[in-house]
Every structure is written in C-alpha cells, then in structure tokens.
Coordinates of C-alpha atoms and ligand atoms in Angstrom, one line a residue:
M1 CA 0.0 0.0 0.0
S2 CA 1.4 3.4 -1.0
Q3 CA -0.6 5.3 1.6
Q4 CA 1.2 6.0 4.8
P5 CA -0.4 4.2 7.8
L6 CA -1.8 6.3 10.7
V7 CA -0.1 4.0 13.1
T8 CA 2.2 1.0 12.9
L9 CA 3.4 -1.4 15.6
Q10 CA 6.7 -2.4 14.0
N11 CA 8.4 -5.7 15.0
V12 CA 7.1 -5.3 18.5
G13 CA 7.6 -7.7 21.3
K14 CA 6.3 -8.0 24.9
T15 CA 7.3 -10.3 27.8
F16 CA 5.8 -10.5 31.2
G17 CA 8.5 -11.9 33.5
P18 CA 9.7 -15.1 31.9
V19 CA 6.8 -15.3 29.5
T20 CA 7.0 -14.0 26.0
V21 CA 3.5 -13.0 24.9
I22 CA 4.2 -11.1 21.7
K23 CA 7.1 -11.8 19.4
D24 CA 8.1 -9.7 16.5
V25 CA 4.7 -8.6 15.3
T26 CA 4.0 -5.9 12.8
V27 CA 0.5 -4.4 12.2
S28 CA -0.6 -1.1 10.7
V29 CA -3.8 0.9 10.8
Y30 CA -4.8 3.0 7.7
A31 CA -7.1 5.9 7.4
G32 CA -10.6 4.8 6.4
K33 CA -9.8 1.1 6.9
V34 CA -10.7 -1.6 9.4
Q35 CA -7.8 -3.9 10.3
V36 CA -9.0 -7.1 12.0
L37 CA -6.9 -9.0 14.6
L38 CA -7.7 -12.6 14.7
G39 CA -6.3 -15.3 17.0
E40 CA -7.3 -17.9 19.7
N41 CA -7.8 -17.0 23.3
G42 CA -4.4 -16.1 24.7
A43 CA -2.9 -15.5 21.2
G44 CA -1.9 -12.0 22.3
K45 CA -4.4 -9.7 20.7
S46 CA -5.3 -7.6 23.7
T47 CA -1.6 -7.4 24.7
L48 CA -0.8 -6.1 21.2
I49 CA -3.4 -3.4 21.1
K50 CA -2.5 -2.3 24.6
M51 CA 0.9 -1.3 23.3
M52 CA -0.9 1.0 20.8
A53 CA -3.2 2.3 23.5
G54 CA -0.4 3.4 25.9
V55 CA -1.2 0.7 28.5
Y56 CA 1.9 -1.4 27.9
Q57 CA 5.3 -0.5 26.6
P58 CA 6.8 -2.7 23.9
D59 CA 10.1 -4.5 25.0
A60 CA 11.2 -4.6 21.4
G61 CA 10.4 -2.8 18.1
R62 CA 8.8 0.6 17.8
I63 CA 5.6 2.5 17.4
V64 CA 5.2 4.8 14.5
V65 CA 2.5 7.4 14.2
D66 CA 2.2 9.5 11.0
G67 CA 5.7 8.3 10.0
K68 CA 7.4 9.3 13.3
T69 CA 8.6 7.0 16.0
V70 CA 6.8 7.8 19.3
T71 CA 6.5 6.5 22.8
L72 CA 3.2 6.1 24.4
P73 CA 3.9 6.1 28.2
T74 CA 0.3 6.5 29.2
T75 CA -3.2 6.1 27.8
R76 CA -3.4 9.9 27.9
A77 CA -0.4 10.1 25.6
A78 CA -2.2 7.8 23.1
E79 CA -5.4 9.8 23.3
E80 CA -3.5 13.0 22.6
L81 CA -2.3 11.4 19.4
G82 CA -5.9 10.6 18.5
I83 CA -5.9 6.9 19.6
A84 CA -9.0 5.8 21.5
T85 CA -9.6 2.3 22.8
I86 CA -12.6 0.3 23.7
H87 CA -11.0 -2.4 26.0
Q88 CA -12.2 -5.9 26.3
E89 CA -12.6 -5.8 30.0
L90 CA -14.8 -2.8 30.8
N91 CA -13.2 0.1 32.6
L92 CA -16.3 1.7 34.1
V93 CA -16.8 2.9 37.6
P94 CA -20.0 1.2 38.8
T95 CA -20.8 3.8 41.5
M96 CA -20.7 6.7 39.1
S97 CA -23.4 7.8 36.7
I98 CA -23.3 7.1 32.9
A99 CA -22.6 10.7 32.2
E100 CA -19.6 10.8 34.6
N101 CA -18.2 7.6 33.2
V102 CA -18.5 8.8 29.6
M103 CA -16.7 12.1 30.4
L104 CA -14.3 10.6 33.0
G105 CA -11.1 12.6 33.1
R106 CA -12.6 15.2 30.7
M107 CA -15.3 16.8 32.9
P108 CA -16.6 20.1 31.5
T109 CA -16.1 22.8 34.1
K110 CA -17.6 26.3 34.6
H111 CA -16.3 28.7 37.3
G112 CA -14.0 25.9 38.5
M113 CA -16.9 23.5 39.1
V114 CA -18.2 20.6 37.1
D115 CA -20.7 21.9 34.7
R116 CA -23.5 19.3 35.3
S117 CA -25.7 20.3 32.4
A118 CA -22.8 20.4 29.9
L119 CA -21.7 17.0 31.3
R120 CA -25.2 15.5 30.7
N121 CA -25.5 17.1 27.2
R122 CA -22.2 15.8 26.0
A123 CA -22.8 12.3 27.4
R124 CA -26.3 12.3 25.8
A125 CA -24.8 13.2 22.5
A126 CA -22.2 10.4 22.8
L127 CA -24.9 7.9 23.6
S128 CA -27.1 9.0 20.8
L129 CA -24.3 8.1 18.4
I130 CA -24.9 4.5 19.1
G131 CA -28.7 4.8 19.5
L132 CA -28.7 4.3 23.3
D133 CA -31.6 6.2 24.8
I134 CA -31.2 6.0 28.5
D135 CA -31.1 8.4 31.5
V136 CA -27.5 9.5 31.7
D137 CA -27.9 10.0 35.5
T138 CA -28.3 6.2 36.0
L139 CA -25.5 4.6 37.9
V140 CA -23.4 2.3 35.7
G141 CA -23.5 -0.5 38.3
E142 CA -27.3 -0.7 37.7
L143 CA -26.9 -1.6 34.0
G144 CA -26.6 -5.0 32.5
I145 CA -23.4 -6.0 30.8
A146 CA -24.6 -5.2 27.3
R147 CA -25.6 -1.6 28.2
Q148 CA -22.3 -1.2 30.1
Q149 CA -20.5 -2.2 26.9
L150 CA -22.5 0.4 24.9
V151 CA -21.5 3.1 27.5
E152 CA -17.9 2.1 27.1
I153 CA -18.2 2.4 23.3
A154 CA -19.9 5.8 23.6
K155 CA -17.0 6.9 25.9
A156 CA -14.4 6.0 23.3
L157 CA -16.4 7.6 20.5
S158 CA -16.8 10.9 22.4
I159 CA -13.0 11.4 22.2
N160 CA -13.3 12.0 18.4
A161 CA -10.3 9.8 17.7
R162 CA -8.5 9.3 14.3
I163 CA -7.6 5.8 15.3
L164 CA -10.1 3.6 17.2
I165 CA -9.2 0.3 18.7
L166 CA -12.1 -2.0 19.4
D167 CA -11.2 -5.1 21.5
E168 CA -14.2 -7.5 21.3
P169 CA -16.8 -4.7 21.4
T170 CA -19.6 -7.0 20.2
A171 CA -19.0 -9.9 22.6
A172 CA -21.8 -8.6 24.9
L173 CA -24.1 -7.3 22.3
T174 CA -27.0 -8.8 20.5
R175 CA -27.4 -8.7 16.8
H176 CA -29.5 -5.5 16.9
E177 CA -27.0 -3.5 18.9
T178 CA -24.1 -5.0 16.9
E179 CA -25.7 -3.5 13.8
S180 CA -25.9 -0.1 15.4
L181 CA -22.2 -0.3 16.2
F182 CA -21.4 -1.4 12.7
A183 CA -23.3 1.6 11.3
V184 CA -21.2 3.9 13.5
M185 CA -18.1 2.2 12.3
A186 CA -19.1 2.6 8.6
D187 CA -19.7 6.3 9.2
L188 CA -16.3 6.7 11.0
R189 CA -14.6 4.8 8.2
S190 CA -16.1 7.2 5.6
R191 CA -14.8 10.1 7.6
G192 CA -11.2 8.6 7.4
V193 CA -11.0 7.1 10.9
G194 CA -8.7 4.0 11.0
M195 CA -9.8 1.1 13.1
L196 CA -8.4 -2.0 14.7
F197 CA -11.1 -4.5 15.4
I198 CA -11.1 -7.8 17.4
S199 CA -13.9 -10.3 17.5
H200 CA -14.4 -14.0 17.9
H201 CA -17.5 -13.8 15.7
L202 CA -16.1 -14.8 12.4
D203 CA -19.1 -13.7 10.4
E204 CA -18.4 -10.1 11.5
I205 CA -15.0 -10.0 9.9
A206 CA -16.1 -9.9 6.3
E207 CA -18.9 -7.5 7.3
V208 CA -16.8 -4.8 8.7
G209 CA -13.2 -5.6 8.0
D210 CA -10.8 -4.8 5.2
T211 CA -7.7 -6.8 6.1
V212 CA -7.1 -9.5 8.7
T213 CA -3.9 -10.0 10.7
V214 CA -3.8 -13.5 12.2
L215 CA -1.8 -14.2 15.3
R216 CA -0.9 -17.5 16.9
D217 CA 1.0 -17.9 20.2
G218 CA 2.0 -14.2 20.0
E219 CA 3.5 -14.5 16.5
F220 CA 2.4 -13.1 13.2
I221 CA 1.0 -15.9 11.0
A222 CA -0.6 -14.1 8.0
E223 CA -2.2 -11.1 6.6
V224 CA -5.2 -11.9 4.4
P225 CA -8.2 -10.0 3.0
A226 CA -11.3 -9.8 5.2
S227 CA -13.3 -11.6 2.5
T228 CA -11.3 -14.8 3.1
P229 CA -13.7 -17.7 3.8
E230 CA -14.3 -18.5 7.4
D231 CA -13.0 -22.0 7.4
E232 CA -9.7 -20.7 6.0
L233 CA -9.5 -18.1 8.7
V234 CA -10.2 -20.8 11.3
K235 CA -7.4 -22.9 9.9
L236 CA -4.9 -20.0 10.0
M237 CA -6.0 -19.2 13.5
V238 CA -5.9 -22.6 15.1
G239 CA -3.7 -24.5 12.7
R240 CA -6.3 -27.1 11.9
S241 CA -9.8 -27.2 10.6
I242 CA -12.9 -27.5 12.7
E243 CA -15.6 -29.8 11.2
D244 CA -18.6 -29.3 13.4
Q245 CA -19.0 -26.0 15.2
Y246 CA -22.1 -27.2 17.1
P247 CA -21.5 -30.8 18.0
R248 CA -24.7 -31.3 20.0
S249 CA -25.2 -35.0 20.5
T250 CA -28.6 -35.6 22.1
G251 CA -27.6 -36.2 25.6
A252 CA -30.5 -38.2 27.1
A253 CA -29.1 -41.1 29.0
A254 CA -30.5 -44.5 27.8
Q255 CA -34.1 -44.8 28.9
P256 CA -36.3 -47.8 29.2
A257 CA -38.9 -47.7 26.4
G258 CA -42.0 -45.6 27.2
T259 CA -40.5 -43.7 30.2
Q260 CA -39.4 -40.1 30.3
P261 CA -36.1 -39.0 31.7
A262 CA -36.3 -37.7 35.3
E263 CA -37.3 -34.1 35.8
I264 CA -34.2 -32.4 37.3
L265 CA -35.2 -28.8 37.5
A266 CA -38.7 -27.4 37.9
V267 CA -39.4 -23.7 38.0
E268 CA -43.0 -22.8 38.8
H269 CA -44.7 -19.4 38.5
L270 CA -41.5 -17.5 39.3
S271 CA -41.9 -13.7 39.6
S272 CA -39.7 -10.9 40.6
N273 CA -41.2 -7.4 40.4
G274 CA -40.1 -5.4 37.4
Q275 CA -37.8 -8.2 36.1
F276 CA -39.8 -11.3 35.1
S277 CA -43.2 -12.7 35.9
D278 CA -44.9 -16.0 36.1
I279 CA -42.2 -18.1 34.5
S280 CA -42.7 -21.9 34.6
F281 CA -40.7 -24.6 32.9
T282 CA -39.0 -27.9 33.6
V283 CA -35.8 -29.5 32.4
R284 CA -35.2 -33.2 32.3
A285 CA -32.1 -35.3 32.7
G286 CA -30.0 -35.2 29.5
E287 CA -31.6 -32.0 28.2
V288 CA -30.2 -28.6 27.1
L289 CA -32.8 -25.9 27.4
G290 CA -32.0 -22.7 25.6
I291 CA -33.4 -19.4 26.6
A292 CA -33.4 -16.7 23.9
G293 CA -34.5 -13.1 24.0
L294 CA -33.4 -9.6 23.5
V295 CA -31.2 -7.7 26.0
G296 CA -33.5 -6.6 28.8
A297 CA -36.0 -9.5 28.4
G298 CA -35.2 -10.7 31.9
R299 CA -33.1 -13.8 31.0
T300 CA -30.2 -13.0 33.3
E301 CA -32.4 -12.0 36.2
L302 CA -34.3 -15.2 35.9
I303 CA -31.2 -17.3 35.8
R304 CA -29.7 -15.5 38.8
A305 CA -32.9 -16.0 40.8
I306 CA -32.9 -19.8 40.1
A307 CA -29.2 -19.9 41.1
G308 CA -29.9 -18.3 44.4
A309 CA -27.9 -15.2 43.5
D310 CA -30.9 -12.9 43.8
H311 CA -34.2 -13.0 45.7
Y312 CA -37.5 -13.2 43.9
D313 CA -41.1 -12.4 45.0
S314 CA -43.1 -15.5 44.4
G315 CA -43.0 -19.0 42.9
T316 CA -40.8 -22.0 43.5
V317 CA -37.6 -23.6 42.2
T318 CA -37.3 -27.3 42.7
V319 CA -34.3 -29.5 42.1
R320 CA -34.9 -33.3 41.9
G321 CA -38.2 -32.8 43.8
R322 CA -36.7 -30.6 46.6
A323 CA -37.7 -26.9 46.8
L324 CA -34.7 -24.5 47.1
P325 CA -34.7 -21.7 49.6
K326 CA -34.8 -18.2 47.9
G327 CA -31.6 -16.2 47.5
N328 CA -29.3 -18.9 48.9
I329 CA -26.3 -19.7 46.7
Q330 CA -24.9 -22.3 49.1
A331 CA -28.1 -24.3 49.1
A332 CA -28.2 -24.1 45.3
I333 CA -24.7 -25.4 45.0
K334 CA -25.5 -28.2 47.4
A335 CA -28.4 -29.2 45.3
G336 CA -26.0 -29.5 42.3
I337 CA -26.5 -26.1 40.7
G338 CA -23.6 -24.5 38.9
H339 CA -24.0 -20.9 37.7
V340 CA -21.8 -19.3 35.0
P341 CA -22.9 -15.6 35.2
E342 CA -22.8 -13.2 32.3
D343 CA -20.5 -10.8 34.0
R344 CA -17.3 -12.9 34.7
K345 CA -15.4 -10.0 36.2
G346 CA -18.1 -8.6 38.5
Q347 CA -19.8 -11.8 39.6
G348 CA -17.8 -14.8 38.4
L349 CA -14.2 -14.4 39.4
V350 CA -12.0 -12.9 42.1
T351 CA -9.5 -11.5 39.6
G352 CA -6.8 -10.9 42.1
A353 CA -6.8 -14.5 43.4
S354 CA -5.1 -17.4 41.7
V355 CA -6.5 -19.7 39.0
N356 CA -6.3 -22.5 41.6
D357 CA -8.4 -20.6 44.2
N358 CA -10.9 -19.5 41.7
L359 CA -11.4 -23.0 40.4
G360 CA -11.8 -24.3 43.9
Y361 CA -14.1 -21.7 45.2
A362 CA -17.3 -23.8 45.0
T363 CA -15.8 -27.0 46.4
L364 CA -13.2 -26.3 49.0
A365 CA -15.7 -26.1 51.9
S366 CA -17.6 -29.2 50.9
T367 CA -14.5 -31.4 50.4
A368 CA -13.1 -30.5 53.8
R369 CA -12.3 -33.4 56.0
L370 CA -12.4 -33.1 59.8
G371 CA -12.9 -29.4 59.3
L372 CA -9.7 -29.0 57.4
A373 CA -9.7 -27.8 53.8
D374 CA -8.3 -30.3 51.4
F375 CA -5.8 -28.0 49.7
A376 CA -3.7 -30.7 48.0
G377 CA -6.7 -32.5 46.6
Q378 CA -8.2 -29.2 45.4
R379 CA -4.9 -28.3 43.7
S380 CA -4.8 -31.5 41.7
R381 CA -8.4 -31.3 40.7
A382 CA -7.9 -27.7 39.6
Q383 CA -4.8 -28.7 37.6
A384 CA -6.7 -31.5 35.9
V385 CA -9.6 -29.3 34.9
A386 CA -7.3 -26.5 33.7
T387 CA -5.7 -29.1 31.4
K388 CA -9.0 -30.5 30.2
L389 CA -10.3 -27.0 29.4
R390 CA -6.9 -26.1 28.0
I391 CA -6.8 -22.9 30.1
R392 CA -3.8 -21.1 28.8
M393 CA -1.7 -20.0 31.8
H394 CA 1.8 -19.8 33.1
T395 CA 1.1 -21.5 36.4
I396 CA -2.0 -22.4 38.3
D397 CA -0.9 -19.9 41.0
Q398 CA -1.1 -17.0 38.6
A399 CA -3.8 -14.4 39.2
V400 CA -6.9 -15.2 37.2
G401 CA -7.0 -11.5 36.1
A402 CA -3.8 -12.0 34.1
L403 CA -5.4 -14.6 31.9
S404 CA -6.7 -13.6 28.5
G405 CA -10.5 -12.9 28.4
G406 CA -11.5 -16.2 26.9
N407 CA -9.4 -18.2 29.3
Q408 CA -11.0 -16.3 32.2
Q409 CA -14.3 -17.5 30.9
K410 CA -13.1 -21.1 30.8
A411 CA -12.0 -20.7 34.5
V412 CA -15.6 -19.8 35.5
F413 CA -16.8 -22.9 33.7
G414 CA -14.1 -25.1 35.2
R415 CA -15.3 -24.3 38.8
W416 CA -18.5 -26.2 38.2
I417 CA -16.8 -29.1 36.5
I418 CA -14.8 -29.5 39.7
A419 CA -17.9 -29.2 41.8
A420 CA -19.5 -31.9 39.6
S421 CA -22.6 -29.8 39.2
T422 CA -25.5 -31.6 37.5
V423 CA -27.7 -28.6 36.9
L424 CA -25.8 -26.0 35.0
L425 CA -27.2 -22.5 34.5
L426 CA -25.1 -20.9 31.8
D427 CA -25.5 -17.2 31.0
E428 CA -23.7 -16.4 27.7
P429 CA -21.2 -19.3 28.4
T430 CA -19.0 -18.8 25.3
R431 CA -18.8 -15.0 25.4
G432 CA -15.3 -14.1 24.2
V433 CA -14.3 -17.7 23.7
D434 CA -12.5 -18.6 20.5
V435 CA -14.0 -21.1 18.0
G436 CA -11.8 -24.0 19.1
A437 CA -12.5 -23.5 22.8
K438 CA -16.2 -23.1 22.1
V439 CA -16.3 -26.6 20.7
E440 CA -14.6 -27.8 23.8
I441 CA -17.2 -26.2 26.0
Y442 CA -20.0 -27.7 23.9
E443 CA -18.4 -31.1 24.2
L444 CA -18.4 -30.6 28.0
M445 CA -22.1 -29.8 27.8
N446 CA -22.6 -33.0 25.9
A447 CA -20.7 -35.0 28.5
I448 CA -22.7 -33.5 31.4
T449 CA -26.1 -34.2 29.7
A450 CA -25.0 -37.7 28.6
A451 CA -24.3 -38.4 32.3
G452 CA -27.8 -37.4 33.2
G453 CA -27.3 -33.7 34.0
A454 CA -29.5 -30.8 32.9
I455 CA -28.5 -27.5 31.4
V456 CA -30.2 -24.2 31.0
M457 CA -28.3 -21.9 28.6
V458 CA -29.1 -18.2 28.0
S459 CA -27.4 -17.0 24.9
S460 CA -27.7 -14.0 22.6
E461 CA -25.9 -15.9 19.9
L462 CA -28.6 -17.5 17.8
P463 CA -26.5 -20.0 16.0
E464 CA -25.4 -21.3 19.4
I465 CA -28.9 -21.4 20.8
L466 CA -30.1 -23.2 17.7
G467 CA -27.1 -25.5 17.4
M468 CA -26.9 -26.7 21.0
S469 CA -30.5 -26.6 22.5
D470 CA -32.9 -29.5 22.6
R471 CA -35.7 -27.1 23.3
I472 CA -35.9 -23.3 23.3
L473 CA -37.8 -20.8 25.4
V474 CA -38.1 -17.3 24.2
M475 CA -38.5 -14.5 26.7
R476 CA -39.9 -11.0 26.0
D477 CA -40.4 -8.2 28.5
G478 CA -40.0 -10.5 31.5
K479 CA -42.5 -13.1 30.2
L480 CA -42.3 -16.4 28.3
A481 CA -43.2 -15.5 24.8
G482 CA -43.1 -19.1 23.5
E483 CA -41.4 -22.4 23.3
L484 CA -39.9 -24.1 20.3
T485 CA -38.6 -27.6 19.8
A486 CA -35.2 -28.0 18.2
A487 CA -37.0 -29.1 15.0
E488 CA -39.2 -26.0 14.8
A489 CA -36.6 -23.5 15.8
T490 CA -35.1 -21.2 13.2
Q491 CA -33.5 -17.7 13.5
D492 CA -36.7 -16.2 12.2
A493 CA -39.0 -18.1 14.5
V494 CA -36.9 -17.1 17.5
M495 CA -36.6 -13.5 16.6
T496 CA -40.3 -13.2 15.8
L497 CA -41.2 -14.4 19.3
A498 CA -38.4 -12.3 20.9
A499 CA -39.3 -9.0 19.2
R500 CA -43.0 -9.1 18.4
D501 CA -43.8 -6.1 20.6
V502 CA -41.0 -4.1 19.1
D503 CA -42.3 -4.7 15.6
E504 CA -45.8 -3.9 16.6
K505 CA -44.7 -0.6 18.0
N506 CA -42.7 0.3 14.9
Ligands
ATP1 N1 -0.3 -8.7 32.8 C1 0.0 -9.9 32.4 N2 0.9 -10.7 33.2 C2 1.2 -11.9 32.8 N3 0.7 -12.5 31.7 C3 -0.1 -11.8 30.9 C4 -0.5 -10.5 31.3 N4 -1.4 -10.0 30.3 C5 -1.5 -11.1 29.4 N5 -0.8 -12.1 29.8 C6 -0.7 -13.4 29.0 O1 -0.5 -13.1 27.7 C7 -1.1 -14.0 26.9 C8 -1.9 -13.3 25.8 O2 -3.0 -12.6 26.5 P1 -4.0 -11.7 25.7 O3 -5.0 -11.1 26.7 O4 -3.2 -10.7 24.9 O5 -4.8 -12.7 24.7 P2 -6.0 -12.4 23.7 O6 -5.5 -12.8 22.3 O7 -6.5 -11.1 23.8 O8 -7.0 -13.5 24.1 P3 -8.7 -13.5 24.3 O9 -9.2 -13.8 23.0 O10 -8.9 -14.6 25.3 O11 -9.0 -12.1 24.8 C9 -2.0 -14.9 27.8 O12 -1.3 -16.1 27.9 C10 -2.0 -14.2 29.1 O13 -2.0 -15.0 30.2
MG2 MG1 -8.2 -10.3 24.5

C-alpha cells in the first residue's frame, strides 16, 4: 500500500517476567480502513493493542505514528495522538453515573466547578451516536453488561479519535446492537478514521473488516483480505480445521422404552417485580434448554434467581423434587446447581486471586475433612480441569486476572466441572471464547447431559442457541413468549417471538 499508515506497531515484542507474549509482530492501521486482529484465546491480541493504547510499553520494536517513532507512556499520551480504545474488560466505575463515566477525566467545568448540564448534554450526544436512549444519571452499576458495553463504546467515540481500537466490542451485544455499532463504524470509516477490530464472531469479519492479521501464540501468521472464507480463517488461527461448530449429541441417557427421563429442575410461577413474571418450565435429565430473547428481556435476572444469587417475589424452584430456599447460593450449590454468570469480572471471578483458588471456590468447603480444607486435593483437581479445558496460563498460582479474556471464561466454567454440578445454569457461556475452545465447551455440555445432568443456557448468539439446545424458550419483556422444539426453531422463528412487541410498536 502506498498510503502512509496512521499508526504502525513495527516488529514489537512483549514479555511478562519469563513469558514471551508477543514476538516480532507488525501491524498497521490505515485511514478509512478496518484492520482485524484474529487469534485464539491467549494469542496476544489484547496485549498487542494495549501497546498501541499506551497501556503497555513494547520491549522490542517501535511504534510509528504518522511516519514518526513515538513512545506512548500513558493512555493519555495515546489519546492525545488521537488513539481511543474500547477495551475488552470494561473500565467503568459502577458507583458513578453514565454521564460521569463517559466524560471521565474530561469533565466540563464552569467557574471551577463541574458543569453538570454540559456534562449531561455531552454524554447524551455520545450515547445517541450508538442509538442508546437511557437516562445519563443512571448509575453504571445498575446496568446489565450489554448496556455497560455500549457506554464504554460511547465513551471512546466521544473522544473523536482518528484511530479507534475495538477489543471485542460485540462480545456482549445482541445482533441488533451490533448492527448499530457497525453503522457507526461505517460512518467513522467514511470520515477517514482508521480502526483495529477484534472479534471471535467470524461472520463479523467480512462484514466490517478490510484486512485481517492472524496471530498464533504471540506470533504473526498471515495477513489476508477480510473476505477470506471463514474456514480458511479458522485454519490460519488454530492451525487445523474444525468440522462441526455445534456438536450437539442428544444427551439423554439411555431410557427404558416408554419412560421419560427424570425431571431435574422445575421452575413454577416464578416472579420478581419489574424483572420477570410467572415463569414456569421444567428441564429433564439429558436436556439442554436454551433461553433466547433480547437484551432486557429478563433472562439474566431469571437465571440469577434460580441460582440463588438474587431474591424473587413468588414462585418455586425445585431440584430433583426438593424446593430450594430463595436467594441462597450455598443451598443451590449443594443441590447440584452451577451458575456461570454473564459478568465474569463482576460476579464470576476474584480477579486478584489465583486460578487455583478461583477454580476451587465452590468446592473447598464441601470437600473439607475433619474441618480441614483439602488443599492438596483441590490443587490436583484444579490442575486436571485446567488441562482439560486447555486454560492457557503460566502456572496455576497466577492471578486469574492476568489470563486472557476467553481463558477467564473457561475458568468460570471449570469451577462447576470440579464441583461436579449436575444442573448448569449458563449465561452467555462462550462470550469471548474462540472457535476451538467453544467446541470444547460444547463437548463438555454434551458430556454433562450424557451423564444425566441438565443444562439451561441463556445466549444471545442465535447459532449457538439453535445449534446446542434440545428445546428453546423465548422471553420477551420478562415473560415467556413461546417455546420451540429444536426441529421448529429457526433464527426467524426465535426473533419473531423475541421481538414481536417491538415490531408492533414500529
Ligand atoms: N499482565 C500480564 N501478566 C502476565 N501474563 C499476561 C498479562 N497479560 C496477558 N498475559 C498473558 O499473555 C497471553 C496473551 O493474552 P491476551 O490477553 O493478549 O490474549 P488475547 O489474544 O487477547 O485472548 P482473548 O481472545 O482470550 O481475549 C496470555 O497467555 C496471558 O495469560
Ligand atoms: Mg483479549
């Protein structure tokens, strides 16, 4: 390309202690182009972009902006050169309002005081860019993860950058919101903004990208056009091809003729004011029940109530015939429930604690003998599960927060494998997980149901819901809008149920 790049990371390298994470990688961002970074969980994508964002300093190579070598000692320095970043792990302050978060570090002032009305107006303008119509005085901590992601995007957009880095911005978004983001990206591109885009949703690459840089184990593998077929991209990324992306084997354990598998989970008339109402369903041994719906339909709230993470107003949750007390996580764990929450950072993991401790969290108390925690046993179980899930880490004593995003997700899952949970409540279980590791998680779901377990899976990824569920419930506005068998379910059928009201209003 004859055009000069806006920014180039040239032959950069990065090590953390003894571990080399990035080795001799070169990538450029051009005006009006979207450069895609592709690689498995832990391949080094986030580490690479953090060198462009002023978060990390490269140990080797150099950073070139507009043809000049620069150093980016802080995120502020990167922003001053017009580089804005939407990070994979959200950097919002939950106790502050949306407006304060969007304008953090750039508060408008008047007579030496924060100008509250200017603050609100600018935040509102930023949110309207991505079509988010929400009270900017709302505390960020009250928002679900999808809306938090949109706030993070609005924050980066409000900087008016020339270079925008987007690290898995769509992981927490549904198709509808993803489309709004892509419309914004198309507009930015036409105005000459250069972008660096990361996503594990391969279908998005051809849709928004121009060129793809593939990384494997921190090394440059190839640069190919974004129109490259998905199976070829997968091959470049993981070094082999993946035949079946959704390997659902119907899990029902062998049944004597004419009998039904045992009912494992029964939810009856469950209601929680303002969140969901009168929800009833059952899940049998061997079954994966998918729950689809739009963001805000009440899916996460429902799952949290069943898992004992939140209280509810009325109704009952029964596991193998025994009613569970409300809002009691320990009782739920005892009954065999494992809960993979949608927000791994806020609710799933203790990021400062080790991988070992995080994996053992649900089990250490119950495996104690004579009142003594069984640390050695726990450690070997954790090691075995980490190997099985191929959690990419340096050692098991490393802080879970230092794992790549997808590997953190596997750690949340691993906890319940160790706990031998037989009723798994999965909320967006493969968010941020690469194609290869997704298949590994699906195989685990198959193994759990084949052994007589039951799974409830909330997912915004329709192909995943359709590919892995035996039966699908669709929620809309806190209520059950319908139920589809695997045979009846299509993207259209699910979306019609999920969005009927929206269509009627339009
Ligand atoms: N601060 C750190 N200290 C030690 N190791 C780190 C640190 N940050 C990242 N790593 C390691 O660097 C490797 C690459 O991580 P990175 O987050 O860049 O991966 P990624 O490609 O973004 O993966 P994902 O798709 O899961 O987000 C991982 O093995 C991770 O454990
Ligand atoms: Mg990452």
